[in-house]
Amino acid sequence: MKKILAAVSTLLLVGALAFAEATLNTSELEASESVTEAISLNGFTINASKDKEVRVKNVNKVAPDGKSFSKCIDLRGKQSNGARTIKFSAKKGETVTVYGNSGSKTDERKILVQTAKKKTIKSIPVKIYTGEISVGEVTIPEDGDYQVCSEDKGVYVYGIIVK
């Protein structure tokens, strides 16, 4: 009986770890005029380089679902050689929720959720930065590494949840 209970407990723990929630809340970052190298936080890696910097900006925004943010990551343009991306791992069937806005006062833009090989699995339209935070979701098609980046020009990312 003890062996059965131990086996069941192990299976429950493994199952919980396989689908554990990972959250990137940019409020946990320090504001910076320029980020020129990779920063890791809670299983996410924000990638930047000296010539493709990103910035962490102070903001006060509340998403439609009530989540609040005091900072955002300004990706400052299209990804280039892995820079200007936010990378993470996910398992098949998990849901990725991205909170973001366009970096423009006048033009809506798109945030992409891509595989590590840059195949887009979701394009999330995001509103101008003075508007409400846009929220997009995608179900992960297979275990692997993924990235969030801009389709073209600057976007703000407030948070990412993988669960």
Coordinates of N, CA and C in Angstrom, one line a residue:
M1 N 0.8 -1.2 0.0 CA 0.0 0.0 0.0 C 0.9 1.3 0.0
K2 N 1.9 1.2 0.8 CA 2.8 2.4 0.8 C 3.5 2.7 -0.5
K3 N 3.8 1.6 -1.2 CA 4.4 1.7 -2.6 C 3.4 2.4 -3.5
I4 N 2.2 2.0 -3.4 CA 1.1 2.5 -4.3 C 1.0 4.0 -4.0
L5 N 0.9 4.4 -2.7 CA 0.7 5.8 -2.4 C 1.9 6.6 -2.8
A6 N 3.1 6.0 -2.7 CA 4.3 6.8 -3.1 C 4.3 7.0 -4.6
A7 N 3.9 5.9 -5.4 CA 3.8 6.0 -6.8 C 2.8 7.1 -7.2
V8 N 1.6 7.1 -6.6 CA 0.6 8.1 -6.9 C 1.1 9.5 -6.6
S9 N 1.7 9.6 -5.4 CA 2.3 11.0 -5.1 C 3.3 11.4 -6.1
T10 N 4.2 10.5 -6.5 CA 5.2 10.9 -7.5 C 4.5 11.3 -8.8
L11 N 3.5 10.6 -9.3 CA 2.8 10.9 -10.5 C 2.1 12.3 -10.4
L12 N 1.5 12.6 -9.3 CA 0.9 13.9 -9.1 C 1.9 15.0 -9.1
L13 N 3.0 14.8 -8.5 CA 4.1 15.8 -8.5 C 4.6 16.1 -9.9
V14 N 4.9 15.0 -10.6 CA 5.4 15.1 -12.0 C 4.3 15.8 -12.9
G15 N 3.1 15.5 -12.7 CA 2.0 16.1 -13.5 C 1.9 17.6 -13.2
A16 N 2.0 17.9 -11.9 CA 2.0 19.3 -11.5 C 3.2 20.1 -12.1
L17 N 4.3 19.5 -12.1 CA 5.5 20.2 -12.6 C 5.4 20.3 -14.2
A18 N 4.8 19.3 -14.8 CA 4.7 19.4 -16.3 C 3.8 20.5 -16.7
F19 N 2.9 20.9 -15.9 CA 2.0 22.0 -16.3 C 2.0 23.1 -15.2
A20 N 3.2 23.4 -14.7 CA 3.3 24.5 -13.7 C 3.2 25.8 -14.4
E21 N 2.6 26.8 -13.8 CA 2.4 28.1 -14.4 C 3.8 28.9 -14.3
A22 N 4.1 29.5 -15.4 CA 5.2 30.4 -15.4 C 4.7 31.8 -15.8
T23 N 5.2 32.8 -15.0 CA 4.7 34.2 -15.2 C 5.8 35.2 -15.4
L24 N 5.8 36.0 -16.4 CA 6.7 37.1 -16.5 C 5.8 38.4 -16.3
N25 N 6.0 39.0 -15.1 CA 5.4 40.2 -14.8 C 6.5 41.3 -14.8
T26 N 6.4 42.2 -15.8 CA 7.5 43.2 -15.9 C 7.6 44.1 -14.7
S27 N 6.6 44.1 -13.9 CA 6.7 45.0 -12.7 C 7.8 44.5 -11.8
E28 N 8.3 43.3 -12.0 CA 9.4 42.8 -11.2 C 10.8 43.3 -11.7
L29 N 10.8 43.9 -12.8 CA 12.1 44.4 -13.4 C 12.4 45.8 -12.9
E30 N 13.7 46.2 -13.0 CA 14.1 47.6 -12.7 C 14.0 48.4 -14.0
A31 N 13.5 49.6 -13.9 CA 13.4 50.5 -15.1 C 14.8 50.8 -15.6
S32 N 15.0 50.9 -16.9 CA 16.3 51.1 -17.5 C 16.2 51.8 -18.8
E33 N 17.0 52.7 -19.0 CA 17.1 53.4 -20.3 C 17.5 52.5 -21.5
S34 N 18.3 51.5 -21.1 CA 18.8 50.7 -22.2 C 19.2 49.3 -21.6
V35 N 18.7 48.2 -22.2 CA 19.1 46.9 -21.9 C 19.8 46.3 -23.1
T36 N 21.1 46.0 -22.9 CA 21.9 45.6 -24.1 C 22.4 44.1 -24.0
E37 N 21.9 43.4 -23.1 CA 22.2 42.0 -22.9 C 21.0 41.2 -22.4
A38 N 21.1 39.9 -22.4 CA 20.0 39.0 -21.9 C 19.7 39.2 -20.4
I39 N 18.5 39.2 -20.1 CA 18.0 39.3 -18.7 C 17.1 38.1 -18.5
S40 N 17.3 37.3 -17.4 CA 16.4 36.1 -17.2 C 15.6 36.4 -15.9
L41 N 14.3 36.0 -16.0 CA 13.4 36.2 -14.9 C 12.3 35.1 -15.0
N42 N 12.2 34.3 -13.9 CA 11.1 33.3 -13.8 C 10.9 32.4 -15.0
G43 N 12.0 32.0 -15.6 CA 11.9 31.1 -16.7 C 11.8 31.8 -18.1
F44 N 11.9 33.1 -18.1 CA 11.8 33.9 -19.4 C 13.1 34.5 -19.6
T45 N 13.5 34.7 -20.8 CA 14.8 35.4 -21.1 C 14.4 36.6 -22.1
I46 N 14.7 37.8 -21.6 CA 14.6 39.0 -22.5 C 15.9 39.2 -23.2
N47 N 15.9 39.1 -24.5 CA 17.1 39.2 -25.3 C 17.3 40.5 -25.9
A48 N 18.5 41.0 -25.8 CA 18.9 42.3 -26.3 C 20.3 42.3 -26.7
S49 N 20.8 43.3 -27.5 CA 22.2 43.4 -27.8 C 22.5 44.9 -27.8
K50 N 23.8 45.2 -28.0 CA 24.2 46.6 -27.9 C 23.6 47.4 -29.1
D51 N 23.5 46.7 -30.3 CA 22.9 47.5 -31.4 C 21.4 47.2 -31.5
K52 N 20.8 46.3 -30.8 CA 19.3 46.0 -30.8 C 18.8 46.0 -29.3
E53 N 18.9 47.2 -28.7 CA 18.5 47.3 -27.3 C 17.0 47.2 -27.1
V54 N 16.6 46.9 -25.9 CA 15.3 47.1 -25.4 C 15.3 48.0 -24.2
R55 N 14.1 48.4 -23.7 CA 14.0 49.2 -22.5 C 13.0 48.7 -21.6
V56 N 13.2 48.9 -20.3 CA 12.1 48.7 -19.3 C 11.6 50.0 -18.9
K57 N 10.4 50.3 -19.1 CA 9.8 51.6 -18.8 C 8.8 51.5 -17.6
N58 N 8.7 52.6 -16.9 CA 7.7 52.8 -15.8 C 6.3 53.1 -16.5
V59 N 5.3 52.4 -16.1 CA 3.9 52.6 -16.5 C 3.0 52.4 -15.4
N60 N 1.8 52.8 -15.5 CA 0.7 52.4 -14.6 C -0.5 51.9 -15.5
K61 N -0.6 50.6 -15.7 CA -1.7 50.1 -16.6 C -2.4 48.9 -15.9
V62 N -3.7 48.8 -16.1 CA -4.5 47.7 -15.7 C -5.1 47.1 -16.9
A63 N -5.0 45.7 -17.0 CA -5.5 45.0 -18.1 C -7.0 44.8 -17.9
P64 N -7.8 44.5 -18.9 CA -9.2 44.2 -18.8 C -9.5 43.1 -17.8
D65 N -8.6 42.2 -17.5 CA -8.9 41.1 -16.5 C -8.5 41.5 -15.1
G66 N -8.1 42.8 -14.9 CA -7.7 43.3 -13.6 C -6.3 43.2 -13.2
K67 N -5.4 42.5 -14.0 CA -4.0 42.4 -13.7 C -3.4 43.8 -13.9
S68 N -2.6 44.2 -12.9 CA -2.0 45.6 -13.0 C -0.5 45.5 -13.2
F69 N 0.1 46.5 -13.9 CA 1.5 46.5 -14.2 C 2.1 47.9 -14.0
S70 N 3.3 47.9 -13.4 CA 4.0 49.1 -13.2 C 5.2 49.4 -14.1
K71 N 5.4 48.4 -15.0 CA 6.5 48.5 -15.9 C 6.1 47.8 -17.2
C72 N 6.8 48.1 -18.3 CA 6.7 47.3 -19.5 C 8.0 47.2 -20.2
I73 N 8.1 46.2 -21.1 CA 9.3 46.0 -21.9 C 9.0 46.6 -23.2
D74 N 9.8 47.6 -23.6 CA 9.7 48.2 -24.9 C 10.7 47.5 -25.8
L75 N 10.1 46.6 -26.7 CA 11.0 45.8 -27.6 C 11.6 46.7 -28.7
R76 N 11.2 47.9 -29.0 CA 11.8 48.9 -29.8 C 12.0 48.4 -31.3
G77 N 11.2 47.5 -31.7 CA 11.3 47.1 -33.2 C 11.3 45.6 -33.4
K78 N 11.4 45.2 -34.6 CA 11.4 43.8 -35.0 C 12.6 43.1 -34.5
Q79 N 12.4 41.8 -34.2 CA 13.5 41.0 -33.7 C 14.6 40.9 -34.7
S80 N 15.8 40.8 -34.2 CA 17.0 40.7 -35.1 C 18.1 39.8 -34.5
N81 N 18.4 38.7 -35.1 CA 19.4 37.8 -34.6 C 19.2 37.4 -33.2
G82 N 17.9 37.2 -32.8 CA 17.5 36.7 -31.5 C 17.3 37.8 -30.5
A83 N 17.8 39.1 -30.8 CA 17.6 40.2 -30.0 C 16.2 40.7 -30.1
R84 N 15.7 41.5 -29.2 CA 14.3 42.1 -29.1 C 13.3 41.0 -29.1
T85 N 13.6 39.9 -28.3 CA 12.6 38.8 -28.1 C 12.5 38.5 -26.7
I86 N 11.5 37.8 -26.3 CA 11.3 37.3 -25.0 C 11.1 35.8 -25.2
K87 N 12.0 35.0 -24.7 CA 12.0 33.5 -24.9 C 11.6 32.8 -23.7
F88 N 10.9 31.6 -23.9 CA 10.4 30.8 -22.8 C 10.2 29.4 -23.4
S89 N 10.0 28.4 -22.5 CA 9.7 27.0 -22.8 C 8.2 26.8 -22.5
A90 N 7.6 25.9 -23.3 CA 6.2 25.6 -23.0 C 5.9 24.1 -23.4
K91 N 4.8 23.6 -22.9 CA 4.5 22.2 -23.2 C 3.2 22.2 -24.1
K92 N 3.1 21.2 -24.9 CA 1.9 21.0 -25.7 C 0.6 21.1 -24.9
G93 N -0.3 21.9 -25.3 CA -1.6 22.1 -24.6 C -1.6 23.3 -23.6
E94 N -0.5 23.8 -23.3 CA -0.5 24.9 -22.4 C -1.0 26.2 -23.1
T95 N -1.5 27.1 -22.4 CA -2.0 28.4 -22.9 C -1.0 29.5 -22.6
V96 N -0.6 30.3 -23.6 CA 0.2 31.4 -23.4 C -0.7 32.7 -23.5
T97 N -0.6 33.5 -22.5 CA -1.4 34.8 -22.5 C -0.4 35.9 -22.5
V98 N -0.5 36.8 -23.5 CA 0.4 37.9 -23.7 C -0.4 39.2 -23.5
Y99 N 0.2 40.1 -22.6 CA -0.4 41.5 -22.4 C 0.5 42.5 -23.1
G100 N 0.0 43.3 -24.0 CA 0.8 44.3 -24.7 C 0.1 45.4 -25.3
N101 N 0.8 46.3 -25.8 CA 0.3 47.5 -26.6 C 1.3 47.8 -27.7
S102 N 0.8 48.6 -28.7 CA 1.7 49.1 -29.7 C 2.6 50.2 -29.0
G103 N 3.7 50.4 -29.6 CA 4.6 51.5 -29.1 C 4.2 52.9 -29.7
S104 N 3.2 52.9 -30.4 CA 2.7 54.1 -31.1 C 1.5 54.7 -30.5
K105 N 1.3 56.0 -30.6 CA 0.1 56.7 -30.2 C -1.0 56.7 -31.3
T106 N -0.6 56.3 -32.5 CA -1.5 56.4 -33.6 C -1.7 55.1 -34.4
D107 N -0.8 54.1 -34.3 CA -0.9 52.9 -35.1 C -0.9 51.7 -34.2
E108 N -2.0 50.8 -34.5 CA -2.0 49.5 -33.8 C -0.9 48.7 -34.5
R109 N -0.4 47.7 -33.7 CA 0.7 46.8 -34.3 C 0.4 45.4 -33.9
K110 N 1.3 44.5 -34.1 CA 1.1 43.1 -33.8 C 2.3 42.5 -33.0
I111 N 1.9 41.7 -32.0 CA 2.9 40.9 -31.2 C 2.8 39.5 -31.7
L112 N 3.9 38.9 -32.0 CA 3.9 37.5 -32.5 C 4.4 36.5 -31.4
V113 N 3.7 35.4 -31.4 CA 4.2 34.2 -30.6 C 4.7 33.2 -31.6
Q114 N 6.0 32.9 -31.5 CA 6.7 32.1 -32.5 C 7.4 30.9 -31.9
T115 N 7.6 29.9 -32.7 CA 8.5 28.8 -32.3 C 9.9 29.3 -32.3
A116 N 10.8 28.5 -31.7 CA 12.2 28.8 -31.7 C 12.8 29.0 -33.1
K117 N 12.1 28.4 -34.1 CA 12.6 28.5 -35.5 C 11.9 29.7 -36.2
K118 N 11.2 30.5 -35.5 CA 10.6 31.7 -36.0 C 9.3 31.5 -36.8
K119 N 8.7 30.3 -36.6 CA 7.4 30.1 -37.3 C 6.3 30.7 -36.4
T120 N 5.5 31.6 -36.9 CA 4.5 32.3 -36.2 C 3.3 31.3 -35.9
I121 N 3.0 31.2 -34.6 CA 1.8 30.4 -34.3 C 0.6 31.3 -33.9
K122 N 0.9 32.5 -33.6 CA -0.2 33.5 -33.3 C 0.3 34.9 -33.5
S123 N -0.6 35.7 -34.2 CA -0.3 37.1 -34.4 C -1.4 37.8 -33.5
I124 N -0.9 38.6 -32.6 CA -1.9 39.3 -31.6 C -1.9 40.8 -32.0
P125 N -3.1 41.3 -32.5 CA -3.2 42.7 -32.7 C -3.2 43.5 -31.4
V126 N -2.4 44.5 -31.3 CA -2.4 45.3 -30.0 C -2.7 46.8 -30.3
K127 N -3.5 47.4 -29.3 CA -3.9 48.7 -29.5 C -2.8 49.7 -29.2
I128 N -3.1 51.0 -29.5 CA -2.1 52.1 -29.3 C -1.8 52.1 -27.8
Y129 N -0.6 52.6 -27.4 CA -0.2 52.6 -26.1 C -0.9 53.4 -25.1
T130 N -1.6 54.4 -25.6 CA -2.5 55.2 -24.7 C -3.8 54.6 -24.4
G131 N -4.1 53.5 -25.1 CA -5.4 52.8 -25.0 C -5.3 51.7 -24.0
E132 N -6.3 50.9 -23.9 CA -6.4 49.7 -23.0 C -5.4 48.7 -23.4
I133 N -4.8 48.0 -22.4 CA -3.9 46.9 -22.7 C -4.6 45.8 -23.5
S134 N -4.0 45.3 -24.6 CA -4.5 44.2 -25.4 C -4.1 42.9 -24.8
V135 N -4.9 41.9 -24.8 CA -4.6 40.6 -24.3 C -4.8 39.5 -25.4
G136 N -3.9 38.7 -25.6 CA -4.0 37.6 -26.6 C -3.6 36.3 -26.0
E137 N -4.3 35.2 -26.5 CA -4.0 33.9 -26.0 C -3.7 32.9 -27.2
V138 N -2.9 31.9 -26.9 CA -2.6 30.9 -27.9 C -2.3 29.6 -27.2
T139 N -2.8 28.5 -27.7 CA -2.5 27.2 -27.2 C -1.3 26.6 -27.9
I140 N -0.4 26.1 -27.1 CA 0.9 25.6 -27.6 C 0.7 24.3 -28.3
P141 N 1.2 24.2 -29.6 CA 1.0 23.0 -30.4 C 1.9 21.8 -30.0
E142 N 3.1 22.1 -29.5 CA 4.0 21.0 -29.1 C 5.0 21.5 -28.1
D143 N 5.6 20.6 -27.3 CA 6.6 20.9 -26.4 C 7.8 21.6 -27.1
G144 N 8.3 22.7 -26.5 CA 9.5 23.3 -27.1 C 9.7 24.7 -26.6
D145 N 10.6 25.4 -27.3 CA 11.0 26.8 -26.9 C 10.2 27.7 -27.9
Y146 N 9.8 28.8 -27.3 CA 9.0 29.8 -28.0 C 9.5 31.2 -27.7
Q147 N 9.1 32.2 -28.5 CA 9.4 33.6 -28.3 C 8.3 34.5 -28.6
V148 N 8.3 35.6 -28.0 CA 7.4 36.7 -28.2 C 8.2 37.8 -28.8
C149 N 7.7 38.5 -29.9 CA 8.4 39.5 -30.5 C 7.5 40.4 -31.3
S150 N 7.9 41.5 -31.8 CA 7.1 42.4 -32.7 C 7.1 41.9 -34.1
E151 N 6.0 42.1 -34.8 CA 5.9 41.8 -36.2 C 6.8 42.7 -37.0
D152 N 6.8 44.0 -36.6 CA 7.6 45.0 -37.4 C 8.2 46.1 -36.5
K153 N 7.4 47.0 -35.9 CA 7.9 48.1 -35.2 C 7.7 47.9 -33.7
G154 N 8.1 48.9 -32.9 CA 8.1 48.8 -31.4 C 6.7 48.4 -30.8
V155 N 6.8 47.5 -29.8 CA 5.6 47.1 -29.0 C 6.0 47.1 -27.6
Y156 N 5.0 47.2 -26.7 CA 5.2 47.1 -25.3 C 4.7 45.8 -24.8
V157 N 5.4 45.0 -24.0 CA 5.0 43.8 -23.4 C 4.9 44.0 -21.9
Y158 N 3.7 43.8 -21.3 CA 3.5 44.0 -19.9 C 3.7 42.7 -19.1
G159 N 3.3 41.6 -19.7 CA 3.4 40.3 -19.0 C 3.1 39.2 -20.0
I160 N 3.6 38.0 -19.5 CA 3.3 36.7 -20.3 C 3.0 35.7 -19.2
I161 N 2.0 34.9 -19.4 CA 1.6 33.8 -18.5 C 1.6 32.5 -19.4
V162 N 2.3 31.5 -18.9 CA 2.2 30.2 -19.5 C 1.6 29.2 -18.5
K163 N 0.4 28.7 -18.8 CA -0.2 27.7 -17.9 C -1.0 26.7 -18.7

